[in-house]
Short mmCIF file of C-alpha atoms in Angstrom, two decimals:
data_model
loop_
_atom_site.label_atom_id
_atom_site.label_comp_id
_atom_site.label_asym_id
_atom_site.label_seq_id
_atom_site.Cartn_x
_atom_site.Cartn_y
_atom_site.Cartn_z
CA UNK X 1 146.26 128.15 25.06
CA UNK X 2 143.73 125.40 25.61
CA UNK X 3 140.87 126.30 23.31
CA UNK X 4 140.70 127.96 19.95
CA UNK X 5 137.94 129.23 17.70
CA UNK X 6 137.84 128.66 13.96
CA UNK X 7 135.52 130.15 11.31
CA UNK X 8 135.75 127.86 8.32
CA UNK X 9 134.34 128.52 4.80
CA UNK X 10 131.81 125.84 3.92
CA UNK X 11 130.29 125.07 0.53
CA UNK X 12 128.52 121.86 -0.51
CA UNK X 13 127.62 121.73 -4.24
CA UNK X 14 125.12 118.94 -3.63
CA UNK X 15 123.21 121.01 -1.06
CA UNK X 16 123.30 124.09 -3.27
CA UNK X 17 122.92 127.48 -1.64
CA UNK X 18 125.62 130.04 -0.87
CA UNK X 19 128.90 129.40 0.89
CA UNK X 20 128.84 130.29 4.61
CA UNK X 21 131.31 130.47 7.52
CA UNK X 22 130.89 127.84 10.18
CA UNK X 23 132.25 128.27 13.72
CA UNK X 24 134.22 125.41 15.40
CA UNK X 25 135.67 125.37 18.87
CA UNK X 26 138.65 123.11 19.41
CA UNK X 27 140.13 122.33 22.85
CA UNK X 28 143.42 120.70 23.94
CA UNK X 29 145.43 122.79 21.53
CA UNK X 30 149.10 121.76 21.94
CA UNK X 31 151.85 124.32 21.66
CA UNK X 32 153.48 123.96 18.33
CA UNK X 33 150.34 122.63 16.60
CA UNK X 34 149.86 123.70 12.98
CA UNK X 35 146.64 124.81 11.37
CA UNK X 36 146.47 121.59 9.29
CA UNK X 37 146.54 119.58 12.54
CA UNK X 38 143.58 121.60 13.80
CA UNK X 39 141.64 120.94 10.52
CA UNK X 40 142.38 117.24 10.72
CA UNK X 41 141.09 117.16 14.34
CA UNK X 42 137.97 119.13 13.47
CA UNK X 43 137.24 116.69 10.62
CA UNK X 44 137.84 113.68 12.88
CA UNK X 45 136.15 114.89 16.03
CA UNK X 46 133.39 117.28 15.00
CA UNK X 47 132.42 117.19 11.31
CA UNK X 48 133.61 114.55 8.96
CA UNK X 49 132.16 116.35 5.97
CA UNK X 50 134.79 119.17 6.27
CA UNK X 51 136.80 118.91 3.07
CA UNK X 52 140.36 120.11 2.45
CA UNK X 53 143.45 119.01 0.56
CA UNK X 54 146.60 117.99 2.39
CA UNK X 55 149.40 115.49 2.08
CA UNK X 56 152.98 115.78 3.27
CA UNK X 57 152.36 118.03 6.25
CA UNK X 58 155.65 119.72 6.07
CA UNK X 59 155.44 122.39 3.35
CA UNK X 60 156.83 120.30 0.51
CA UNK X 61 153.82 119.02 -1.47
CA UNK X 62 151.95 122.29 -1.68
CA UNK X 63 148.51 120.68 -1.39
CA UNK X 64 147.08 122.70 1.47
CA UNK X 65 147.25 126.27 0.25
CA UNK X 66 144.43 128.16 1.95
CA UNK X 67 143.59 131.70 2.87
CA UNK X 68 144.29 132.12 6.61
CA UNK X 69 142.98 135.28 8.28
CA UNK X 70 143.00 137.00 4.87
CA UNK X 71 146.49 135.92 3.81
CA UNK X 72 147.36 132.85 1.64
CA UNK X 73 149.62 130.28 3.17
CA UNK X 74 150.14 126.54 3.75
CA UNK X 75 148.06 125.13 6.66
CA UNK X 76 150.73 122.60 7.47
CA UNK X 77 153.50 125.12 8.30
CA UNK X 78 151.28 127.86 9.90
CA UNK X 79 151.59 127.59 13.70
CA UNK X 80 148.28 128.11 15.53
CA UNK X 81 150.16 130.23 18.09
CA UNK X 82 150.73 132.92 15.50
CA UNK X 83 147.08 133.26 14.50
CA UNK X 84 144.51 135.72 15.71
CA UNK X 85 141.19 134.26 16.87
CA UNK X 86 138.74 133.35 15.57
CA UNK X 87 140.98 131.92 12.85
CA UNK X 88 139.26 132.65 9.58
CA UNK X 89 139.96 129.83 7.03
CA UNK X 90 138.83 130.22 3.48
CA UNK X 91 139.83 128.69 0.10
CA UNK X 92 142.52 130.58 -1.87
CA UNK X 93 140.92 133.64 -3.64
CA UNK X 94 139.57 133.75 -7.14
CA UNK X 95 139.48 130.03 -7.89
CA UNK X 96 136.21 128.04 -8.44
CA UNK X 97 135.33 126.25 -5.19
CA UNK X 98 134.65 122.53 -5.57
CA UNK X 99 133.83 121.91 -1.92
CA UNK X 100 134.71 123.79 1.36
CA UNK X 101 138.42 124.60 1.06
CA UNK X 102 139.06 122.58 -2.14
CA UNK X 103 139.36 124.66 -5.30
CA UNK X 104 139.63 123.82 -8.94
CA UNK X 105 143.23 124.37 -9.98
CA UNK X 106 142.77 123.60 -13.75
CA UNK X 107 143.38 127.14 -14.84
CA UNK X 108 146.55 127.32 -12.77
CA UNK X 109 147.94 124.07 -14.27
CA UNK X 110 146.92 125.24 -17.76
CA UNK X 111 149.14 128.31 -17.43
CA UNK X 112 151.91 126.15 -15.96
CA UNK X 113 151.76 123.73 -18.94
CA UNK X 114 151.76 126.67 -21.45
CA UNK X 115 155.25 127.92 -20.31
CA UNK X 116 156.65 124.46 -21.18
CA UNK X 117 158.24 123.84 -17.83
CA UNK X 118 160.97 121.50 -19.15
CA UNK X 119 164.29 121.73 -20.94
CA UNK X 120 164.06 122.08 -24.69
CA UNK X 121 167.07 121.39 -26.90
CA UNK X 122 167.31 122.07 -30.62
CA UNK X 123 170.65 120.32 -31.08
CA UNK X 124 170.55 116.52 -31.14
CA UNK X 125 170.54 114.94 -27.71
CA UNK X 126 174.02 114.20 -26.54
CA UNK X 127 174.84 110.93 -24.93
CA UNK X 128 176.62 112.40 -21.93
CA UNK X 129 175.40 114.76 -19.19
CA UNK X 130 174.79 118.41 -19.88
CA UNK X 131 177.44 120.10 -17.80
CA UNK X 132 176.78 123.36 -15.96
CA UNK X 133 179.29 125.59 -14.22
CA UNK X 134 178.56 126.35 -10.53
CA UNK X 135 177.80 129.94 -11.58
CA UNK X 136 175.24 128.68 -14.17
CA UNK X 137 173.67 126.39 -11.59
CA UNK X 138 173.42 129.22 -9.08
CA UNK X 139 171.08 131.05 -11.42
CA UNK X 140 168.43 128.47 -10.76
CA UNK X 141 168.44 129.06 -7.00
CA UNK X 142 165.22 130.79 -5.86
CA UNK X 143 163.38 129.35 -8.91
CA UNK X 144 163.52 125.51 -8.87
CA UNK X 145 162.27 125.42 -5.24
CA UNK X 146 158.67 126.29 -6.23
CA UNK X 147 156.23 123.68 -5.00
CA UNK X 148 153.27 124.90 -7.17
CA UNK X 149 150.99 125.46 -4.22
CA UNK X 150 149.37 128.41 -5.93
CA UNK X 151 149.57 130.79 -2.96
CA UNK X 152 151.25 133.43 -5.13
CA UNK X 153 148.99 133.21 -8.18
CA UNK X 154 145.77 133.29 -6.19
CA UNK X 155 147.05 136.32 -4.22
CA UNK X 156 147.65 138.30 -7.38
CA UNK X 157 145.06 141.00 -8.26
CA UNK X 158 146.12 140.83 -11.95
CA UNK X 159 145.27 137.14 -11.95
CA UNK X 160 141.97 137.74 -10.22
CA UNK X 161 140.86 139.99 -13.05
CA UNK X 162 142.40 138.04 -15.97
CA UNK X 163 142.65 134.41 -14.87
CA UNK X 164 142.31 133.15 -18.42
CA UNK X 165 144.87 135.43 -19.98
CA UNK X 166 147.59 136.32 -17.42
CA UNK X 167 149.95 133.48 -16.81
CA UNK X 168 150.24 134.34 -13.11
CA UNK X 169 153.34 134.56 -10.88
CA UNK X 170 153.87 130.77 -10.44
CA UNK X 171 153.90 130.01 -14.10
CA UNK X 172 156.06 133.02 -14.92
CA UNK X 173 158.56 132.06 -12.21
CA UNK X 174 158.85 128.70 -13.98
CA UNK X 175 159.11 130.41 -17.37
CA UNK X 176 162.17 132.29 -16.04
CA UNK X 177 163.51 129.09 -14.42
CA UNK X 178 163.91 127.57 -17.90
CA UNK X 179 164.96 130.85 -19.56
CA UNK X 180 167.74 131.15 -17.00
CA UNK X 181 168.90 127.54 -17.52
CA UNK X 182 172.11 127.32 -19.54
CA UNK X 183 171.08 123.92 -20.89
CA UNK X 184 167.86 125.19 -22.50
CA UNK X 185 167.88 126.25 -26.13
CA UNK X 186 164.36 127.51 -26.52
CA UNK X 187 164.82 131.14 -25.42
CA UNK X 188 163.41 132.93 -28.48
CA UNK X 189 160.31 130.78 -28.62
CA UNK X 190 159.72 131.09 -24.91
CA UNK X 191 159.95 134.88 -25.05
CA UNK X 192 157.79 135.02 -28.15
CA UNK X 193 155.11 133.03 -26.40
CA UNK X 194 154.97 135.60 -23.57
CA UNK X 195 154.61 138.62 -25.92
CA UNK X 196 151.42 140.61 -25.81
CA UNK X 197 149.61 142.69 -23.23
CA UNK X 198 148.36 139.86 -21.03
CA UNK X 199 150.49 136.77 -20.52
CA UNK X 200 153.48 138.58 -18.86
CA UNK X 201 152.77 142.23 -18.95
CA UNK X 202 149.62 142.17 -16.77
CA UNK X 203 152.10 142.06 -13.82
CA UNK X 204 152.04 145.50 -12.26
CA UNK X 205 154.78 144.82 -9.72
CA UNK X 206 152.29 144.63 -6.80
CA UNK X 207 154.39 141.94 -5.13
CA UNK X 208 151.52 140.21 -3.33
CA UNK X 209 153.06 137.06 -4.71
CA UNK X 210 156.48 137.41 -3.01
CA UNK X 211 154.66 138.39 0.19
CA UNK X 212 152.76 135.15 0.52
CA UNK X 213 155.19 132.54 -1.02
CA UNK X 214 155.72 129.88 1.65
CA UNK X 215 159.15 129.06 0.22
CA UNK X 216 160.27 132.68 0.25
CA UNK X 217 160.63 132.96 -3.51
CA UNK X 218 160.11 136.14 -5.51
CA UNK X 219 158.11 135.76 -8.71
CA UNK X 220 158.02 139.58 -9.23
CA UNK X 221 161.82 139.61 -9.58
CA UNK X 222 161.70 136.67 -11.99
CA UNK X 223 159.04 138.52 -14.11
CA UNK X 224 161.30 141.67 -14.14
CA UNK X 225 164.18 139.54 -15.40
CA UNK X 226 162.06 138.10 -18.21
CA UNK X 227 161.13 141.69 -19.22
CA UNK X 228 164.80 142.68 -19.07
CA UNK X 229 165.75 139.73 -21.28
CA UNK X 230 163.04 140.69 -23.77
CA UNK X 231 164.35 144.24 -23.92
CA UNK X 232 167.94 143.18 -24.32
CA UNK X 233 167.11 140.91 -27.26
CA UNK X 234 165.14 143.62 -28.97
CA UNK X 235 167.94 146.32 -28.79
CA UNK R 1 126.24 118.14 -15.67
CA UNK R 2 130.00 118.62 -15.15
CA UNK R 3 129.89 121.89 -17.09
CA UNK R 4 126.83 123.11 -15.27
CA UNK R 5 128.42 122.41 -11.89
CA UNK R 6 131.58 124.17 -12.97
CA UNK R 7 129.70 127.28 -14.07
CA UNK R 8 127.87 127.51 -10.77
CA UNK R 9 130.89 127.20 -8.55
CA UNK R 10 131.39 130.07 -6.19
CA UNK R 11 134.69 131.89 -5.86
CA UNK R 12 135.98 133.52 -2.74
CA UNK R 13 136.92 137.06 -3.81
CA UNK R 14 135.52 139.32 -1.08
CA UNK R 15 138.17 142.03 -1.29
CA UNK R 16 137.67 143.37 2.24
CA UNK R 17 138.27 139.90 3.64
CA UNK R 18 141.62 139.55 1.83
CA UNK R 19 144.56 141.24 3.56
CA UNK R 20 146.52 143.47 1.29
CA UNK R 21 150.18 144.08 2.12
CA UNK R 22 151.50 147.69 2.09
CA UNK R 23 152.93 147.08 -1.43
CA UNK R 24 149.47 146.17 -2.60
CA UNK R 25 147.95 149.29 -1.02
CA UNK R 26 150.60 151.46 -2.71
CA UNK R 27 149.92 149.78 -6.00
CA UNK R 28 146.15 150.31 -5.88
CA UNK R 29 146.55 153.90 -4.80
CA UNK R 30 148.99 154.41 -7.69
CA UNK R 31 146.29 153.38 -10.10
CA UNK R 32 143.53 155.38 -8.44
CA UNK R 33 145.71 158.46 -8.18
CA UNK R 34 146.71 158.10 -11.82
CA UNK R 35 143.09 158.05 -12.85
CA UNK R 36 142.15 161.10 -10.79
CA UNK R 37 145.22 163.08 -11.94
CA UNK R 38 144.34 162.25 -15.55
CA UNK R 39 140.71 163.27 -15.12
CA UNK R 40 141.42 166.52 -13.39
CA UNK R 41 143.99 167.57 -15.98
CA UNK R 42 141.53 169.32 -18.39
CA UNK R 43 140.23 171.48 -15.47
CA UNK R 44 143.77 172.47 -14.49
CA UNK R 45 144.66 173.33 -18.10
CA UNK R 46 141.46 175.39 -18.36
CA UNK R 47 142.31 177.32 -15.19
CA UNK R 48 145.86 177.90 -16.50
CA UNK R 49 144.52 179.12 -19.79
CA UNK R 50 142.07 181.39 -18.02
CA UNK R 51 144.71 182.88 -15.81
CA UNK R 52 146.96 183.64 -18.75
CA UNK R 53 144.15 185.19 -20.93
CA UNK R 54 143.83 188.52 -19.11
CA UNK R 55 144.54 190.26 -15.81
CA UNK R 56 140.80 189.89 -15.00
CA UNK R 57 141.04 186.18 -15.75
CA UNK R 58 144.09 185.90 -13.42
CA UNK R 59 142.19 187.62 -10.65
CA UNK R 60 139.21 185.30 -11.20
CA UNK R 61 141.46 182.25 -10.92
CA UNK R 62 143.25 183.60 -7.86
CA UNK R 63 139.93 184.25 -6.10
CA UNK R 64 138.73 180.74 -6.99
CA UNK R 65 141.97 179.16 -5.73
CA UNK R 66 141.68 180.79 -2.36
CA UNK R 67 138.13 179.60 -1.79
CA UNK R 68 138.00 176.67 0.69
CA UNK R 69 136.53 173.99 -1.56
CA UNK R 70 139.36 174.59 -4.04
CA UNK R 71 141.95 174.63 -1.25
CA UNK R 72 140.69 171.18 -0.03
CA UNK R 73 140.58 169.96 -3.61
CA UNK R 74 144.11 171.25 -4.29
CA UNK R 75 145.38 169.57 -1.11
CA UNK R 76 143.80 166.29 -2.18
CA UNK R 77 145.18 166.66 -5.69
CA UNK R 78 148.65 167.34 -4.31
CA UNK R 79 148.42 164.11 -2.23
CA UNK R 80 147.29 162.10 -5.33
CA UNK R 81 149.94 163.65 -7.53
CA UNK R 82 152.72 163.15 -5.02
CA UNK R 83 151.61 159.53 -4.50
CA UNK R 84 151.46 158.84 -8.19
CA UNK R 85 154.90 160.34 -8.80
CA UNK R 86 156.63 158.56 -5.93
CA UNK R 87 154.93 155.23 -6.49
CA UNK R 88 155.78 155.44 -10.19
CA UNK R 89 159.46 156.11 -9.40
CA UNK R 90 159.40 153.17 -7.04
CA UNK R 91 158.13 150.81 -9.76
CA UNK R 92 160.67 152.08 -12.25
CA UNK R 93 163.45 151.41 -9.75
CA UNK R 94 162.11 147.91 -9.04
CA UNK R 95 162.00 147.33 -12.80
CA UNK R 96 165.74 148.19 -12.85
CA UNK R 97 166.24 145.64 -10.04
CA UNK R 98 166.74 148.31 -7.39
CA UNK R 99 164.93 147.07 -4.31
CA UNK R 100 163.14 144.14 -5.89
CA UNK R 101 163.70 141.95 -2.87
CA UNK R 102 160.60 141.60 -0.65
CA UNK R 103 161.99 143.41 2.42
CA UNK R 104 163.22 146.40 0.42
CA UNK R 105 159.97 146.56 -1.65
CA UNK R 106 158.06 146.73 1.64
CA UNK R 107 160.37 149.49 2.94
CA UNK R 108 160.08 151.48 -0.25
CA UNK R 109 156.29 151.19 -0.19
CA UNK R 110 156.29 152.67 3.37
CA UNK R 111 158.70 155.36 2.14
CA UNK R 112 156.25 156.36 -0.58
CA UNK R 113 153.50 156.72 2.04
CA UNK R 114 155.77 158.78 4.34
CA UNK R 115 156.99 160.99 1.39
CA UNK R 116 153.37 161.80 0.53
CA UNK R 117 152.73 162.92 4.12
CA UNK R 118 155.94 165.01 4.06
CA UNK R 119 154.79 166.69 0.76
CA UNK R 120 151.36 167.33 2.27
CA UNK R 121 152.76 168.88 5.44
CA UNK R 122 155.18 171.00 3.35
CA UNK R 123 152.36 172.04 1.01
CA UNK R 124 150.19 173.07 3.99
CA UNK R 125 152.94 175.12 5.62
CA UNK R 126 154.10 176.87 2.43
#
C-alpha cells in the first residue's frame, strides 16, 4: 500500500463560510502506520494549517478522538491498513468545532465535574491509608481506565439531543466508579444528584458508547448498575 | 467576540455520515415502531369494536381486512409490533444485566432482527 487518499473536514473560523471536506493524497505509507501519523505528515508536507489535537500517540492521553469513516476512535491507535479509502476524517459528532478536527469540550468537562469525580468522606480524614480488600478493588476494574477522550459521549444519540442536560456515558461511568468505591461515603448525595428525567435516565441502552470506547469499557453497564443501586435504595 | 464566535461554531452531526452499529439501529427502530404502534392503536380498536357490534359489522371488517392495502398494512404492523416487542424484551434483559456486555448486546440485537423476519415469514405462511 503505497498511496492513500484522505478526505478531511476543514473549518476555519477566521475565513468564515461552511465546513468542507478536503482531499489529500499521501504516498509512502508504511505498513503499521497509524492515522495520527498520516495527519502529522499531511500537516508537515502538504498543509500546515491542518489543525488537530494529539499528544501521547499511544492511546493513553485521549487527545485525538476523531470520527474515522463514520465511527469515533483515537487516531493514534487506528491502523491505516484497517481503513477503507478515501479515509473520511471528521471531528467527533455534536460538539462545536473550533477549527478543523478540534472541538470545544467544555460541555463534556462540565458534566464530568458535576459528578464529583473524587473520593468524598464524611468521617474525619484518617491518618493512615484507606484499606480495600482485593474484591473491593476489583469493582473498580473497567471503570478507572477511562481516559476521557469523549469518543463514547459524542457517539451517544441521547447526548446529541440533550448535550446540556444528559450527563453522557463518560461522566456516568465516572459517577459509577466513585459509587462503586468502598472508600467513598457520598453515595446518597451522588444518587440524588442524578435523579430526574435527564441526567441519568436519558440513557436508552443504545450502547453506541461501548461500541466505540477505545479502552473497551462499557458505560451502558455502569449506567445500568447506577439505576439498580437507585432502585435497591428505594425499596 | 468570544460568545459570538462560540454561537456560530458549526457542529458535525450529519446522521447519514455517522455509522450506527446494529444496537443503534435496533434502538432507533424500537422508538419508531413504538410510535407507529401507538398511533395505529385507535384504528385497531375501532375495527375491533365494529366487528363486535353486529354480524354485518363483522362482515365489513373481514372484507376490509382481506383487501390488499390492509394486508400490506397488517404485514407492516406485524413487523413493527414484533420488533417493538422483541427489542423491548432485549432492553429489559440488559437492564437486568443479562447480556449487557458489548458482544452479547450485539448478538441480541441481530437476534431481534432475525426474530422479526421469522415472525413475518410465519405471519405470511399462516
